[in-house]
Amino acid sequence: MRLVLVSAVVSALLVGSLPAAEPTTKIIPTDWLPALAPSISATLEQLKEANTQGAMNTLSKQVAEMTDAQVFIAYVRLYEQLSTKERQALFAEQAKWLKAREKAAKDGVESTGGSLAPLELNSAAVTFSEKRLAELRARLKAAAK
């Protein structure tokens, strides 16, 4: 739920802060690439070593949030390369995807009411987000050609 709320707030801020008529506006500097992949890998290693369900839930949430950050960065980079009309379409697509991700995460929970549920929810969110990340990165690569 927190992940969805953060994503919605960030998306709303993004749309409210971008000038609609200037597709060349850069939000993220071209040469800036946060090193999230190593942090995700390190957190996944910690998750493998975790001995309590609480620790597993916390670590899986961190992975979900870092993966969400990767999706957001790819989304913004693609958004910056599009025309105004294409930006509007991408924004609508992303809003729809955010709702679908929330549903997919909830649908991934088999242990409803149990302490395992947050881990299952986070894992389903990561899987769904990784697919979107790959899609956005492929579109970004194609747009750069």
CSV table of C-alpha atoms in Angstrom, one decimal:
chain,number,residue,atom,x,y,z
A,1,MET,CA,0.0,0.0,0.0
A,2,ARG,CA,2.8,2.4,0.9
A,3,LEU,CA,4.5,1.6,-2.4
A,4,VAL,CA,1.4,2.5,-4.3
A,5,LEU,CA,0.9,5.7,-2.4
A,6,VAL,CA,4.5,6.7,-3.0
A,7,SER,CA,4.2,6.0,-6.7
A,8,ALA,CA,1.0,7.9,-7.0
A,9,VAL,CA,2.4,10.9,-5.2
A,10,VAL,CA,5.5,10.9,-7.3
A,11,SER,CA,3.5,10.6,-10.5
A,12,ALA,CA,1.3,13.4,-9.5
A,13,LEU,CA,4.2,15.6,-8.7
A,14,LEU,CA,5.9,14.7,-12.0
A,15,VAL,CA,2.8,15.7,-14.0
A,16,GLY,CA,2.3,18.9,-12.1
A,17,SER,CA,5.8,20.0,-12.5
A,18,LEU,CA,6.5,19.4,-16.1
A,19,PRO,CA,5.8,22.0,-18.8
A,20,ALA,CA,3.5,20.3,-21.3
A,21,ALA,CA,4.7,22.1,-24.3
A,22,GLU,CA,8.4,21.4,-24.0
A,23,PRO,CA,9.2,17.7,-24.7
A,24,THR,CA,13.0,18.4,-24.4
A,25,THR,CA,12.7,19.2,-20.6
A,26,LYS,CA,15.2,17.0,-18.7
A,27,ILE,CA,14.2,16.1,-15.2
A,28,ILE,CA,17.1,13.6,-14.7
A,29,PRO,CA,20.5,14.6,-15.8
A,30,THR,CA,21.6,12.5,-18.8
A,31,ASP,CA,24.9,11.4,-17.1
A,32,TRP,CA,23.3,10.5,-13.8
A,33,LEU,CA,22.5,6.8,-13.1
A,34,PRO,CA,21.9,5.8,-9.5
A,35,ALA,CA,23.5,2.5,-8.6
A,36,LEU,CA,20.4,0.7,-7.5
A,37,ALA,CA,21.2,-2.7,-9.0
A,38,PRO,CA,24.1,-3.4,-6.5
A,39,SER,CA,21.9,-2.3,-3.6
A,40,ILE,CA,19.1,-4.6,-4.8
A,41,SER,CA,21.6,-7.5,-5.1
A,42,ALA,CA,23.0,-6.8,-1.6
A,43,THR,CA,19.5,-6.6,-0.1
A,44,LEU,CA,18.5,-9.9,-1.8
A,45,GLU,CA,21.6,-11.5,-0.3
A,46,GLN,CA,20.6,-10.2,3.1
A,47,LEU,CA,17.1,-11.6,2.5
A,48,LYS,CA,18.6,-15.1,1.8
A,49,GLU,CA,20.4,-14.9,5.2
A,50,ALA,CA,17.5,-13.4,7.2
A,51,ASN,CA,16.4,-15.6,10.1
A,52,THR,CA,13.1,-14.0,11.0
A,53,GLN,CA,9.9,-13.3,9.1
A,54,GLY,CA,10.0,-9.7,10.2
A,55,ALA,CA,13.5,-9.2,8.7
A,56,MET,CA,12.4,-11.0,5.5
A,57,ASN,CA,9.3,-8.7,5.2
A,58,THR,CA,11.4,-5.6,5.7
A,59,LEU,CA,14.1,-6.6,3.3
A,60,SER,CA,11.6,-7.7,0.6
A,61,LYS,CA,9.9,-4.3,1.0
A,62,GLN,CA,13.3,-2.6,0.4
A,63,VAL,CA,13.8,-4.6,-2.8
A,64,ALA,CA,10.3,-3.6,-3.9
A,65,GLU,CA,10.9,0.0,-3.3
A,66,MET,CA,14.3,0.1,-5.0
A,67,THR,CA,12.8,-1.8,-8.0
A,68,ASP,CA,10.0,0.8,-8.1
A,69,ALA,CA,12.7,3.5,-8.1
A,70,GLN,CA,14.3,1.9,-11.2
A,71,VAL,CA,10.9,1.8,-12.9
A,72,PHE,CA,10.3,5.5,-12.1
A,73,ILE,CA,13.7,6.5,-13.5
A,74,ALA,CA,13.1,4.5,-16.7
A,75,TYR,CA,9.6,6.0,-17.0
A,76,VAL,CA,11.0,9.6,-16.6
A,77,ARG,CA,13.8,9.0,-19.1
A,78,LEU,CA,11.3,7.7,-21.6
A,79,TYR,CA,8.8,10.5,-20.9
A,80,GLU,CA,11.5,13.1,-21.6
A,81,GLN,CA,12.0,11.8,-25.1
A,82,LEU,CA,8.4,11.8,-26.1
A,83,SER,CA,6.1,14.4,-27.7
A,84,THR,CA,3.4,16.0,-25.7
A,85,LYS,CA,0.8,13.6,-27.1
A,86,GLU,CA,3.0,10.6,-26.4
A,87,ARG,CA,3.7,11.8,-22.9
A,88,GLN,CA,0.0,12.0,-22.1
A,89,ALA,CA,-0.4,8.5,-23.4
A,90,LEU,CA,2.5,7.2,-21.4
A,91,PHE,CA,1.2,8.9,-18.3
A,92,ALA,CA,-2.2,7.2,-18.7
A,93,GLU,CA,-0.5,3.9,-19.4
A,94,GLN,CA,1.6,4.3,-16.2
A,95,ALA,CA,-1.4,5.2,-14.1
A,96,LYS,CA,-3.1,2.0,-15.4
A,97,TRP,CA,0.0,0.0,-14.8
A,98,LEU,CA,0.3,1.2,-11.2
A,99,LYS,CA,-3.3,0.0,-10.5
A,100,ALA,CA,-2.5,-3.3,-12.2
A,101,ARG,CA,0.6,-3.7,-10.1
A,102,GLU,CA,-1.3,-3.2,-6.9
A,103,LYS,CA,-3.8,-5.8,-7.9
A,104,ALA,CA,-1.0,-8.2,-9.0
A,105,ALA,CA,0.7,-7.7,-5.7
A,106,LYS,CA,-2.5,-8.5,-3.7
A,107,ASP,CA,-3.2,-11.5,-5.9
A,108,GLY,CA,0.2,-12.8,-5.1
A,109,VAL,CA,-0.6,-13.2,-1.5
A,110,GLU,CA,-1.6,-16.8,-0.6
A,111,SER,CA,-1.0,-16.5,3.2
A,112,THR,CA,-3.7,-13.9,3.9
A,113,GLY,CA,-3.7,-12.8,7.5
A,114,GLY,CA,-0.3,-14.5,8.2
A,115,SER,CA,3.1,-13.0,8.7
A,116,LEU,CA,4.2,-14.4,5.4
A,117,ALA,CA,1.7,-12.2,3.5
A,118,PRO,CA,4.0,-9.1,3.3
A,119,LEU,CA,6.8,-11.1,1.8
A,120,GLU,CA,4.4,-12.6,-0.8
A,121,LEU,CA,3.0,-9.2,-1.6
A,122,ASN,CA,6.4,-7.6,-2.0
A,123,SER,CA,7.7,-10.5,-4.1
A,124,ALA,CA,4.7,-10.2,-6.5
A,125,ALA,CA,5.2,-6.4,-6.7
A,126,VAL,CA,8.9,-6.9,-7.6
A,127,THR,CA,8.1,-9.5,-10.3
A,128,PHE,CA,5.4,-7.2,-11.8
A,129,SER,CA,7.7,-4.2,-11.6
A,130,GLU,CA,10.7,-6.0,-13.2
A,131,LYS,CA,8.5,-6.8,-16.2
A,132,ARG,CA,7.6,-3.1,-16.5
A,133,LEU,CA,11.2,-2.1,-16.1
A,134,ALA,CA,12.3,-4.3,-18.9
A,135,GLU,CA,9.5,-3.0,-21.1
A,136,LEU,CA,10.3,0.7,-20.4
A,137,ARG,CA,14.0,0.1,-20.9
A,138,ALA,CA,13.4,-1.5,-24.3
A,139,ARG,CA,11.2,1.4,-25.4
A,140,LEU,CA,13.8,3.8,-24.1
A,141,LYS,CA,16.5,2.1,-26.2
A,142,ALA,CA,14.3,2.1,-29.3
A,143,ALA,CA,13.4,5.8,-28.8
A,144,ALA,CA,17.1,6.7,-28.5
A,145,LYS,CA,17.8,5.3,-32.0
